[in-house]
XYZ file of C-alpha atoms in Angstrom:
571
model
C -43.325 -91.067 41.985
C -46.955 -89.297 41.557
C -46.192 -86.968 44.002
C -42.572 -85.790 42.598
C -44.415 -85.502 38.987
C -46.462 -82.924 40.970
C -44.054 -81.177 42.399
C -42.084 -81.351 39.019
C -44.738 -79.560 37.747
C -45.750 -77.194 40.200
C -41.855 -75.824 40.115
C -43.003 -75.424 36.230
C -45.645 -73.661 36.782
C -44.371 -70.839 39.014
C -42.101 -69.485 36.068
C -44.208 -70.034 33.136
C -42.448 -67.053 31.178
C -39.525 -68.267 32.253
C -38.162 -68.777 28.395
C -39.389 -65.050 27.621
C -37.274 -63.334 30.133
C -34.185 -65.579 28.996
C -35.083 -64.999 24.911
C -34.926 -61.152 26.054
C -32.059 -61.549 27.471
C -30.103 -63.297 25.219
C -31.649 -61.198 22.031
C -31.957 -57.585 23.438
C -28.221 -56.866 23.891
C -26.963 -57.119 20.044
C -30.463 -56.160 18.796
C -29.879 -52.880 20.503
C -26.032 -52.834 19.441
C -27.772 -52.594 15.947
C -29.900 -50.892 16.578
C -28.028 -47.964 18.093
C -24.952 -48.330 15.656
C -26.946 -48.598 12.006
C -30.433 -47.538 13.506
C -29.255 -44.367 15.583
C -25.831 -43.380 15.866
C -24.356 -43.538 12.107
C -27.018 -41.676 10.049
C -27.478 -38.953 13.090
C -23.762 -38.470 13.010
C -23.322 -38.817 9.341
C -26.124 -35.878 8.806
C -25.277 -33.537 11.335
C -21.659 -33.645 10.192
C -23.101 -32.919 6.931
C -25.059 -30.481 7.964
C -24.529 -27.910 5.277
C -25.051 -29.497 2.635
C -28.641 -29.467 3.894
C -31.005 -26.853 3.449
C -32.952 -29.031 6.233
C -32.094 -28.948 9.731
C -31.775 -32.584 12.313
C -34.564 -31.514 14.239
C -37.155 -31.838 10.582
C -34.766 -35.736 10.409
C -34.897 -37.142 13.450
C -38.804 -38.176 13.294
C -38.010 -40.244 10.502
C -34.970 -42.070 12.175
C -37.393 -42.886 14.699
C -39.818 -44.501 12.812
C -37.078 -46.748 11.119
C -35.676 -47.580 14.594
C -39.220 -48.474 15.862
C -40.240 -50.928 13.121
C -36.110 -52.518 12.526
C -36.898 -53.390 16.589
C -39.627 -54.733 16.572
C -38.533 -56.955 13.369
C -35.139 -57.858 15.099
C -37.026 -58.751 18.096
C -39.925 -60.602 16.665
C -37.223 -62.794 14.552
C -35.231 -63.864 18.225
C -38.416 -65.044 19.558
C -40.261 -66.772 16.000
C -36.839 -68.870 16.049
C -37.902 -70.919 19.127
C -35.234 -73.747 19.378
C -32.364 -72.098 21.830
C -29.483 -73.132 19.630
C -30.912 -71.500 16.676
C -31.614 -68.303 18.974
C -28.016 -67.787 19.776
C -26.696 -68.636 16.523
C -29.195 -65.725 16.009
C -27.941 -63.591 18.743
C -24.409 -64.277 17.756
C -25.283 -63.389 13.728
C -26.693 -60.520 14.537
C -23.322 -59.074 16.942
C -20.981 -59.897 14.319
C -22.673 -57.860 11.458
C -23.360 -55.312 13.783
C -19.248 -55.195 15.199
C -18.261 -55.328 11.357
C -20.545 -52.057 10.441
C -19.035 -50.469 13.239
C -15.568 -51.699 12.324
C -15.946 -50.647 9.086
C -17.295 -46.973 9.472
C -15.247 -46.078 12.341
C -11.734 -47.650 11.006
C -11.634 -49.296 7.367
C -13.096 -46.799 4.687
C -10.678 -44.876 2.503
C -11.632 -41.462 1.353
C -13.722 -41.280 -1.076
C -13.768 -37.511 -1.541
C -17.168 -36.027 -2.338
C -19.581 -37.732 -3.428
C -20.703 -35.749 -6.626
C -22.318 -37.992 -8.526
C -18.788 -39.503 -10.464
C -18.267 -43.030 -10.741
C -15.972 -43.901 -8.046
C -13.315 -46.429 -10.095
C -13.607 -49.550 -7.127
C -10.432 -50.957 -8.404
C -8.200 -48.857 -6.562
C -9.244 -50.036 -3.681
C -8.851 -53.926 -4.216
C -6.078 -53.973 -1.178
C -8.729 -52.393 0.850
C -11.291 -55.032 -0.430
C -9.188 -57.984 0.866
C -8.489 -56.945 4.241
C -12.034 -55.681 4.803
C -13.579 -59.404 4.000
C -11.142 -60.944 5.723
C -12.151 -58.605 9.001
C -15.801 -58.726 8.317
C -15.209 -62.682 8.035
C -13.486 -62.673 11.292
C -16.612 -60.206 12.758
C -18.956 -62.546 11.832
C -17.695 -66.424 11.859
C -15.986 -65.826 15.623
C -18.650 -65.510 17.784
C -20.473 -68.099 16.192
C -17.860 -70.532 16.503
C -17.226 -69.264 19.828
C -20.601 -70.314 20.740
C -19.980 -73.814 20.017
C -16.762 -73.926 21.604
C -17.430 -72.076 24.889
C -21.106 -71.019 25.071
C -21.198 -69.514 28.402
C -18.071 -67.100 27.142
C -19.460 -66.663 23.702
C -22.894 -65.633 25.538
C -21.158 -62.681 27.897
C -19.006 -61.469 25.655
C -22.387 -61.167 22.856
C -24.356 -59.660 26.139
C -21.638 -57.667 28.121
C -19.756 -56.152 24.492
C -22.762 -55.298 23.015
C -24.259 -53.057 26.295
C -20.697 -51.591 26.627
C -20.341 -50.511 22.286
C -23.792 -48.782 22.928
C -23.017 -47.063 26.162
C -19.764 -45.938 24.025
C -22.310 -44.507 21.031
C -24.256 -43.202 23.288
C -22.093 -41.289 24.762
C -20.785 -40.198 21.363
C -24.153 -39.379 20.374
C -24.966 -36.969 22.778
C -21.654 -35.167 21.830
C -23.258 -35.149 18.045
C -26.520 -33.904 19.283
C -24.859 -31.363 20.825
C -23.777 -29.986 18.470
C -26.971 -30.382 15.956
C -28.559 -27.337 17.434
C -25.722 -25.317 16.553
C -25.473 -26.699 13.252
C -25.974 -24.791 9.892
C -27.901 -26.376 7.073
C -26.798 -25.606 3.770
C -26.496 -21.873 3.890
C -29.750 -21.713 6.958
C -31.582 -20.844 3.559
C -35.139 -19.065 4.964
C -35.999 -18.391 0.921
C -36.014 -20.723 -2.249
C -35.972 -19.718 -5.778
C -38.845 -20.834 -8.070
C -39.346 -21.550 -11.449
C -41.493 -18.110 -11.929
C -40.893 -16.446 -15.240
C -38.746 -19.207 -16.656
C -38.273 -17.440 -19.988
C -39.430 -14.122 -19.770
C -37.054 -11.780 -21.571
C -37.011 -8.243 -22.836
C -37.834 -7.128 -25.667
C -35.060 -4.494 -24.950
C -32.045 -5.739 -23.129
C -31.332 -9.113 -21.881
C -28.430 -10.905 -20.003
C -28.580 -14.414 -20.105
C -26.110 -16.879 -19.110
C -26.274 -20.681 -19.534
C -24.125 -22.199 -16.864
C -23.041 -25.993 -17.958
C -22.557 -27.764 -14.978
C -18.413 -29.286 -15.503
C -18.198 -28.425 -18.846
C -14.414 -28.875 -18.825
C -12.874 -27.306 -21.802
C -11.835 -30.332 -22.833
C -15.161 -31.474 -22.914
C -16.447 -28.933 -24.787
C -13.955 -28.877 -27.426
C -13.824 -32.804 -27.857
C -17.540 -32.787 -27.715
C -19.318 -29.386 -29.188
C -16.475 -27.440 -30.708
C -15.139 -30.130 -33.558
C -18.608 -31.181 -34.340
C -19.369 -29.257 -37.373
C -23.354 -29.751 -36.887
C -22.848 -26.275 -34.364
C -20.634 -24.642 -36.566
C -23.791 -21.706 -37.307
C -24.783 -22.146 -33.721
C -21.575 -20.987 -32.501
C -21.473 -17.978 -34.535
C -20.777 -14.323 -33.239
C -19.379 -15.921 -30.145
C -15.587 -16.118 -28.981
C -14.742 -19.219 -26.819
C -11.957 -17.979 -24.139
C -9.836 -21.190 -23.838
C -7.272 -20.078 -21.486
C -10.108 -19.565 -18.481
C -9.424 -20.378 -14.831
C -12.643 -20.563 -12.990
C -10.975 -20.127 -9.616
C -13.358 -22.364 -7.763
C -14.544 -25.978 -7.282
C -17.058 -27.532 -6.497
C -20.162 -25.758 -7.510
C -21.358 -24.623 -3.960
C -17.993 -22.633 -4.339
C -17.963 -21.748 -7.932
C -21.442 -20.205 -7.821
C -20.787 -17.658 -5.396
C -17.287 -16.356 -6.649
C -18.906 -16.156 -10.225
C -21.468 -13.682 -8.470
C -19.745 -12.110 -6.529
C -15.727 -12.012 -7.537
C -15.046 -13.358 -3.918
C -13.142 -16.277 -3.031
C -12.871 -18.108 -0.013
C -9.225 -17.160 1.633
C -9.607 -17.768 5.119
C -10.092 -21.527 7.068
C -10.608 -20.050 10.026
C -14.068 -18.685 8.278
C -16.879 -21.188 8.321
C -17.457 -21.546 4.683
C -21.570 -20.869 4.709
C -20.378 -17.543 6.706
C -17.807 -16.484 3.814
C -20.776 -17.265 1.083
C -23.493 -15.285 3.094
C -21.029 -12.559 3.691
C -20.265 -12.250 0.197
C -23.703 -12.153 -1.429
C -23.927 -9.443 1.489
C -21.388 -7.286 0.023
C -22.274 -7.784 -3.237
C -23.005 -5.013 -5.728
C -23.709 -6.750 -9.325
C -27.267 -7.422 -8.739
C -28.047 -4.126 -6.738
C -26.637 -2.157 -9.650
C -28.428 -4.250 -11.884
C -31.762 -3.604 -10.126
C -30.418 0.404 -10.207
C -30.390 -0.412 -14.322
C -33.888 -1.511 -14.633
C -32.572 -5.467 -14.490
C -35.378 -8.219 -13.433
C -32.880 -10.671 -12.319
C -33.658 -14.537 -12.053
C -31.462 -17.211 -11.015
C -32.744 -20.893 -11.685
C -30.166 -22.592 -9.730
C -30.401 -24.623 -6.262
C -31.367 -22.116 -3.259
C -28.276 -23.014 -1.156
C -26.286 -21.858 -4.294
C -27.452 -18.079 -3.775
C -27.192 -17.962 0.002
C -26.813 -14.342 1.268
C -28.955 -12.792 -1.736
C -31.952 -11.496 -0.715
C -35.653 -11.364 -2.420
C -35.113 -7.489 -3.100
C -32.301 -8.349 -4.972
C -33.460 -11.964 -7.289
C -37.291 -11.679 -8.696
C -37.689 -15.023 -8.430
C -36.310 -15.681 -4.625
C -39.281 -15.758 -2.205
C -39.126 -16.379 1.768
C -39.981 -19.266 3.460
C -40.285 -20.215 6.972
C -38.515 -22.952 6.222
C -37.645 -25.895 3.632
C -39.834 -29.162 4.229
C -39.202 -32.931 3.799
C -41.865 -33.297 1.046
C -40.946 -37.002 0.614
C -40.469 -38.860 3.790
C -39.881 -42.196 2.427
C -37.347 -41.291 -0.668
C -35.117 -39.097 1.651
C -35.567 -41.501 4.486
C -34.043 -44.257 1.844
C -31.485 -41.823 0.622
C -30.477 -41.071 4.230
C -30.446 -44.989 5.050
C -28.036 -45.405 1.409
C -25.972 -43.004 2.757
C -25.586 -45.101 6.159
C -24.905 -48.103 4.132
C -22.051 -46.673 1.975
C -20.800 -45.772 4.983
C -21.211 -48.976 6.923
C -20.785 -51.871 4.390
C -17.782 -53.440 3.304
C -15.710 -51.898 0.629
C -17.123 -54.782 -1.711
C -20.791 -54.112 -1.855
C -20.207 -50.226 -1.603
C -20.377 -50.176 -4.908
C -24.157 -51.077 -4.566
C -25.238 -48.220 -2.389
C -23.081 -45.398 -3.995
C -25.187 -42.813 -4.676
C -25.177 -38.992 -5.285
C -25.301 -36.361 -2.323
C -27.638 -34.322 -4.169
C -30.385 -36.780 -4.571
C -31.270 -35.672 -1.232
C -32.775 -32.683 -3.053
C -35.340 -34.249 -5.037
C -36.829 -34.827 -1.600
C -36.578 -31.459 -0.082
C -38.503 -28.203 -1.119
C -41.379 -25.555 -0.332
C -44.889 -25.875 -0.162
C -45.665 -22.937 -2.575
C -49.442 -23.139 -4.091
C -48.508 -20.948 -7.127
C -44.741 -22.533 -8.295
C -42.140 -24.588 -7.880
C -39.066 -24.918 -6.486
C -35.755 -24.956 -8.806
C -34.380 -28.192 -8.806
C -31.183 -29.479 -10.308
C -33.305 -31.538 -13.749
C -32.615 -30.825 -16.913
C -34.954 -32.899 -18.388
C -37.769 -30.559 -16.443
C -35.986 -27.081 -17.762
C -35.809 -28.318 -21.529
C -40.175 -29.433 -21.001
C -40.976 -26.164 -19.483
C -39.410 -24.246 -22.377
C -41.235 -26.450 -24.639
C -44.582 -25.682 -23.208
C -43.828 -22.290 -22.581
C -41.799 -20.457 -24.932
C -40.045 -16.945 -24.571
C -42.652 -14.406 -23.379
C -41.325 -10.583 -23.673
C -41.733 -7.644 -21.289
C -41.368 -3.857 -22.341
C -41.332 -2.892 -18.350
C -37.480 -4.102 -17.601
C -34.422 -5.275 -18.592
C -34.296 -8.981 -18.066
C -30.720 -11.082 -16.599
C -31.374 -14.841 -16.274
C -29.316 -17.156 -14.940
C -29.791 -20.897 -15.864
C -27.569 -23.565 -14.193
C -27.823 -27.231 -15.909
C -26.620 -30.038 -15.147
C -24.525 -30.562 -17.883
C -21.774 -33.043 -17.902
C -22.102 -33.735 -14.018
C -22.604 -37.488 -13.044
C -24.168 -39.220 -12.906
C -25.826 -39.135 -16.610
C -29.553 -39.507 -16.701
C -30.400 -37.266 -19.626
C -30.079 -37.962 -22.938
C -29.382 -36.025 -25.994
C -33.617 -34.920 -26.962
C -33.295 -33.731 -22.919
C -35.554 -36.464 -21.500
C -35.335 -38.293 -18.635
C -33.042 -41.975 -19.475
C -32.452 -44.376 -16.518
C -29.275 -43.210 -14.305
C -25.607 -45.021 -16.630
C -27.941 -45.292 -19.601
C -26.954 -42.343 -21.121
C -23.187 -40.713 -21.726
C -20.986 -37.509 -21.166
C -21.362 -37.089 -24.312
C -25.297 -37.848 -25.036
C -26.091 -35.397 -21.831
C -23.452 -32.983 -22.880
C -25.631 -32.508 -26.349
C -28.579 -32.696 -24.642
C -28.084 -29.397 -22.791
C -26.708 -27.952 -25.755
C -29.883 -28.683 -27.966
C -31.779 -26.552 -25.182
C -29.253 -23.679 -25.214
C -29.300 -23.798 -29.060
C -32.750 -24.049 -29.539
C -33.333 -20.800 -26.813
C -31.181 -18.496 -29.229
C -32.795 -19.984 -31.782
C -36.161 -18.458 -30.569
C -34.379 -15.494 -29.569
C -33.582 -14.800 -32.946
C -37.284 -15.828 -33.980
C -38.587 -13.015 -31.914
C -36.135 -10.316 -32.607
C -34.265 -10.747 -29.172
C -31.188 -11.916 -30.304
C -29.623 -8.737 -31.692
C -30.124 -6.882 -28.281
C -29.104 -9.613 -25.904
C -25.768 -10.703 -24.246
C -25.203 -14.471 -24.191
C -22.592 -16.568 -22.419
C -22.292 -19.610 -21.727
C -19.883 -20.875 -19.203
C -19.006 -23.851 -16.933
C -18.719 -23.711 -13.067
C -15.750 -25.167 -13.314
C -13.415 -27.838 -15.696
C -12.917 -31.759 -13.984
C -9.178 -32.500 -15.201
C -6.853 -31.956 -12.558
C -7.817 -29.717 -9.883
C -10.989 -28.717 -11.630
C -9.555 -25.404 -13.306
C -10.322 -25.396 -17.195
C -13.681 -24.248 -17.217
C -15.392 -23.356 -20.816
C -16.379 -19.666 -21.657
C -17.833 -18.334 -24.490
C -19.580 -14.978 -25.173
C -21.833 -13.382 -27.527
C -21.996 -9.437 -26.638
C -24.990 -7.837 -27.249
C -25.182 -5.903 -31.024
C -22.136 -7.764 -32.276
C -21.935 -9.905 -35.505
C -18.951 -11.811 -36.434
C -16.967 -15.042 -36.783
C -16.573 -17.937 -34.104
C -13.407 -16.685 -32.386
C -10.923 -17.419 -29.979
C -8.888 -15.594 -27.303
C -6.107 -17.272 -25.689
C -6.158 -14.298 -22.682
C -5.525 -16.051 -19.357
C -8.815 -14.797 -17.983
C -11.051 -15.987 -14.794
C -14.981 -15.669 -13.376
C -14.152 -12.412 -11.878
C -13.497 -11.054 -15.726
C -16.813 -12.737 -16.631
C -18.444 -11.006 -13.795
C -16.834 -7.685 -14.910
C -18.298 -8.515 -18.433
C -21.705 -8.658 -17.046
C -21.472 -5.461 -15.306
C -20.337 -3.969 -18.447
C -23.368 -4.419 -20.229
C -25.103 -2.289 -18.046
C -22.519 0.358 -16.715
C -20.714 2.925 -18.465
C -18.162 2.827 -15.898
C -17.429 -1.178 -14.676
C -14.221 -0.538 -13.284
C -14.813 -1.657 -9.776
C -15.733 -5.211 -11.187
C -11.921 -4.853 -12.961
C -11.294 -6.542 -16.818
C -14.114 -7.289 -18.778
C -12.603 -10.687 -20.590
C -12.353 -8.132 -23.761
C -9.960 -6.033 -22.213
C -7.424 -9.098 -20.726
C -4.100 -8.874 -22.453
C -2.121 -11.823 -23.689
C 0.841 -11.339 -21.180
C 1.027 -14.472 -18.331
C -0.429 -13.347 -14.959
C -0.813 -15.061 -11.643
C -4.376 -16.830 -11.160
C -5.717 -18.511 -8.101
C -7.986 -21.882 -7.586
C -9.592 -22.703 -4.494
C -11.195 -26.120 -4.214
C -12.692 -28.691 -2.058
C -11.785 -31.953 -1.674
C -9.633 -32.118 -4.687
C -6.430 -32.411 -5.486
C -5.047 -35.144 -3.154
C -3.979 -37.211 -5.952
C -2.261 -34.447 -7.730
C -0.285 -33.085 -4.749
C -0.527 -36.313 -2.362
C 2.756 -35.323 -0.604
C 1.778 -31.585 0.008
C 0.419 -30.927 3.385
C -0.848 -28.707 2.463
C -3.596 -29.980 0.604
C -3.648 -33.303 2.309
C -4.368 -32.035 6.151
C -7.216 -29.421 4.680
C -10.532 -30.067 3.012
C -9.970 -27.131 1.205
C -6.630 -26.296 -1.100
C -5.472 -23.696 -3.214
C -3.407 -22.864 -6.100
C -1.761 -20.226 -8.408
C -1.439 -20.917 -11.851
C 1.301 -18.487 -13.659
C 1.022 -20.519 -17.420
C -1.713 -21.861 -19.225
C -4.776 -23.198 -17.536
C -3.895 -26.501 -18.770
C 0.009 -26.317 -17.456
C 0.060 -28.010 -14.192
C 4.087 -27.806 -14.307
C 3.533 -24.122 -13.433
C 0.906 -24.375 -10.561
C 2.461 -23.766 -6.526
C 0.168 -24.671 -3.541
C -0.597 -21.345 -1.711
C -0.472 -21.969 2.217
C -3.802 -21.138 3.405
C -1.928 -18.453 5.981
C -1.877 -16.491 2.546
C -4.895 -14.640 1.943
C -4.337 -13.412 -1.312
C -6.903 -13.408 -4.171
C-alpha cells in the first residue's frame, strides 16, 4: 500500500503544472474570441470605415487599441485562473463565449440604422420590436452554453474551444481585408493645416464681412424661438430675414463647403472628400477677396475648409499632421463607439454618444494658439476677455460657426458650459444669440457697425430633409425696418451677396439674395443620411447614403419636392 502511495505520487509529481496547461486551455479560446471581436476587430473596422470623419489617420489609433487589448488580456486571463474550482472555470469560460457570440451577433446582424450620429436624441421607442428579439437572442447567446455545460460538458467544452478559434480565424481574416484598406484610407479631408483661434475679433475699422453661422437654426426654430420674442425686436433692426431659403445641403461637412464655394456634390461616383477638396480648389470668393484687401478668418472645424489653403484663410496654418492630444478620452470615445455598436439595442441608449466628441481629443501642438474647436461656451469667454480690436491695414471677413441648436445641448442661455440634457433648444438657441447680439452691440460701440455687412445664417434647417435654413442680412450702410422677403433664394445667393460687397461686378457668383424675384424656381438639396423616413419607398434614397431633391414651391412644401436620380447631375 506504501509503495502504490509512492508511486501515486511520483505520477503527481511529473506534471505538476498539469492544471495550468488545462486552465489555458479551457480559458484562452473565448478570451481571445473577445478579445479579437470587442478588443480588435470592431473598433479597427468601425474607424477605418469611418475614416473621414477623422482628421487622424489608423496608423496615430492603433497604439492605443493595443494597449486596451494588452491590459483586457491579461484581466480576462488572470480572472480564469483566480477562479480555481474547475466548475466555476467553465461556467467562466462558457460566460465569457456567450457575451462575446452576442456582441458579434449583434454588430454584424441585429442593429437598425441609426443614421448619423449627430448629436440628436435618438427616440429608443421605435425600436421596441427590435428590443425584444435582441434579448431574447442575447438570452439564448448567453444561457446555452452554460446549460450546455451541465448537460453535455465534453460537447459544451469543444464547441466553447473549437467555435471560438474558428469566429477569430473568420475576423481575422476580415481584419486584414480592413487593414488593407486603412493605408488607403482618407481622414477627414487628409487635413495637413488647422485653423486657430488667431485674431478672434479683429475687425476693420473700414470694411468688414462677418457672418454668424448658427449651427441648425431651422427657420422654424428661429421664428418660434428669436423672431416672436419681442426682447430682440431692436436687435433685429436694419436686417431682412429671407424665409423662403433652401440651403441646398445637409449635414454640415456638406453645407460648409457649398456655402463657400456655390458647389454641390452631383456625382456618387466622386469620393466625397475629393468633390470638397476640388471645390475649395476652384474656388474664387476668397482669392478675390484677398485681391480686395480682405483678411479672411474662418473659426470653424479644419475638416470643414478642406481644399483652402493658408494663402487664402489668415488664420489656417500647416501642420505635419493632427495629434491625439488626449489618449485616454478618445481611447474611451473610440471604446463608446464599439459599445453602441456591440450592445444590445436596450442598453444602447447608455453609450450613445456624439461623433464629434472625438474632436475634443484631437488637435495641433501650436505654442502660440489654439485650435478651433466646435464650443460655444469657449467663443462667447474669448470675446469677453478680448473685445473687438480694429485694424486700418485691411478689410476684415470673419466667419464664425456655433453650435447653435445642434444636439446635444450643453450651453445655456449666459453661454457657459451646463452638463450635456441640462440645458434646451431653446436655452442654447439664446445663448448663441446673446453672443451675436452683444458683438453688434460693440460694433456699434466702436463705430463699426455702419460700415460692416452682417448675416447670420444656418447651415442648414432639421424638419424634413434638412432644407429650411434661417437667413438674415444686414448690408453694410443701410438703415431700416426688420423686413422680410419671401424670394425662394439658396447659399449660392448668399455667397453671391458676399461677393457683392466687394465687387462692382459679382455676376459670376449669380443673384445676390436682393436681386431674387418672387416667381417659383427649381431648387436642389443634397443630403446625407436623411430622408429615409420621408421617402422610405424611393430607391432612390434608400440604396444611397446620399439623396437629392428639387423643390419647385415653398421651402416648407414637401408636396412639391421630386427625388432627382443621382445619374442627373444637375445643380
Amino acid at each position: 500500500m506504501e509503495e502504490n502511495n509512492h508511486r501515486k505520487v511520483r505520477r503527481q509529481g511529473k506534471h505538476p503544472f498539469k492544471w495550468i496547461f488545462k486552465r489555458v486551455d479551457l480559458v484562452l479560446p473565448p478570451v481571445l474570441f473577445f478579445i479579437i471581436t470587442f478588443g480588435i476587430y470592431m473598433p479597427c473596422s468601425l474607424f477605418i470605415g469611418n475614416s473621414t470623419e477623422f482628421v487622424i489617420r489608423f496608423q496615430q489609433v492603433y497604439p492605443l487599441i493595443i494597449n486596451v487589448v494588452l491590459v483586457a488580456f491579461a484581466v480576462l486571463m488572470a480572472t480564469g485562473f483566480i477562479l480555481v474550482p474547475e466548475k466555476i472555470a467553465r461556467i467562466y469560460a462558457a460566460l465569457v463565449f456567450g457575451i462575446t457570440l452576442g456582441l458579434y451577433i449583434q454588430g454584424n446582424f441585429m442593429n437598425p440604422d441609426f443614421g448619423q450620429l449627430n448629436g440628436s436624441e435618438i427616440d429608443w421607442s421605435k425600436y421596441n420590436g427590435y428590443k425584444i428579439i435582441g434579448i431574447l437572442v442575447w438570452a439564448l447567446c448567453v444561457i446555452v452554453p452554460i446549460v450546455l455545460l451541465f448537460v453535455k460538458k465534453r460537447l459544451a467544452g469543444r464547441i466553447i474551444k473549437w467555435g471560438s478559434y474558428l469566429f477569430c480565424a473568420m475576423q481575422v481574416v476580415a481584419l486584414v481585408s480592413v487593414l488593407m484598406t486603412a493605408s488607403g484610407a482618407k481622414a477627414k479631408g487628409d487635413c495637413s493645416y488647422a485653423l486657430l483661434r488667431k485674431d478672434e475679433f479683429e475687425y476693420s475699422s473700414n470694411e468688414n464681412i462677418v457672418v454668424f453661422l448658427v449651427d441648425t437654426l431651422d427657420k422654424y426654430y428661429y421664428e418660434e424661438i428669436i423672431e416672436s420674442d419681442p426682447a430682440y425686436e431692436d436687435q433685429l433692426q436694419n436686417f431682412t430675414y429671407y424665409d423662403n431659403c433652401i440651403t441646398g445641403a445637409s449635414p454640415t461637412v456638406a453645407a460648409i463647403p457649398l456655402f463657400f464655394t456655390g458647389k454641390m456634390y452631383n456625382d456618387l461616383s466622386v469620393e466625397f472628400s475629393d468633390y470638397q477638396e476640388q471645390a475649395y480648389k476652384e474656388n474664387t470668393l476668397f482669392r478675390d477677396m484677398k485681391d480686395n484687401n480682405y483678411k479672411v478668418n474662418l473659426f470653424t472645424e479644419s475638416g470643414y475648409a478642406n481644399g483652402a489653403t493658408p494663402e487664402e484663410v489668415d488664420n489656417m496654418k500647416g501642420y505635419d499632421k493632427f495629434e491625439i492630444t488626449d489618449k485616454a478620452g478618445f481611447t474611451k470615445c473610440l471604446y463608446k463607439f464599439t459599445s453602441f455598436y456591440a450592445m444590445p439595442i436596450v442598453l444602447k441608449q447608455y453609450f450613445w454618444f456624439y461623433s464629434e466628441d472625438f474632436d475634443q481629443y484631437v488637435g495641433v501642438i501650436d505654442q502660440d494658439y489654439e485650435a478651433v474647436t466646435f464650443d460655444d461656451a469657449k467663443l462667447y469667454q474669448d470675446f469677453k476677455e478680448q473685445g473687438i480690436t480694429l485694424t486700418d491695414d485691411q478689410n476684415v471677413f470673419t466667419f464664425y460657426h456655433l453650435k447653435g441648436c445642434h444636439e446635444p445641448y450643453d450651453v445655456d442661455e449666459n453661454m457657459n458650459h451646463v452638463p450635456t440634457g441640462s440645458s434646451t433648444l431653446e436655452k442654447q438657441t439664446k445663448g448663441c444669440f446673446k453672443f451675436i447680439f452683444e458683438c453688434i452691440d460693440e460694433m456699434k460701440q466702436n463705430g463699426t457697425y455702419d460700415n460692416s455687412t452682417i448675416i447670420i445664417t444656418a447651415d442648414h434647417g432639421q424638419k424634413d430633409v434638412y432644407q429650411s435654413g434661417t437667413v438674415l442680412v444686414k448690408n453694410r450702410g443701410e438703415e431700416k425696418e426688420y423686413t422680410t422677403n419671401s424670394a425662394p433664394v439658396m447659399f449660392k445667393n448668399v455667397r453671391a451677396t458676399i461677393a457683392s460687397q466687394f465687387l462692382d461686378d459679382h455676376e459670376s457668383y449669380g443673384e445676390a439674395l436682393e436681386e431674387v424675384s418672387d416667381e417659383p424656381r427649381e431648387r436642389l438639396q443634397t443630403v446625407h443620411q436623411i430622408g429615409k423616413d420621408v421617402f422610405p419607398n424611393d430607391p432612390e434614397v434608400t440604396k444611397h447614403d446620399f439623396a437629392r431633391f428639387a423643390f419647385t414651391g415653398d421651402s416648407k412644401d414637401m408636396s412639391k419636392v421630386t427625388v432627382i436620380p443621382w445619374h442627373d447631375a444637375r445643380e
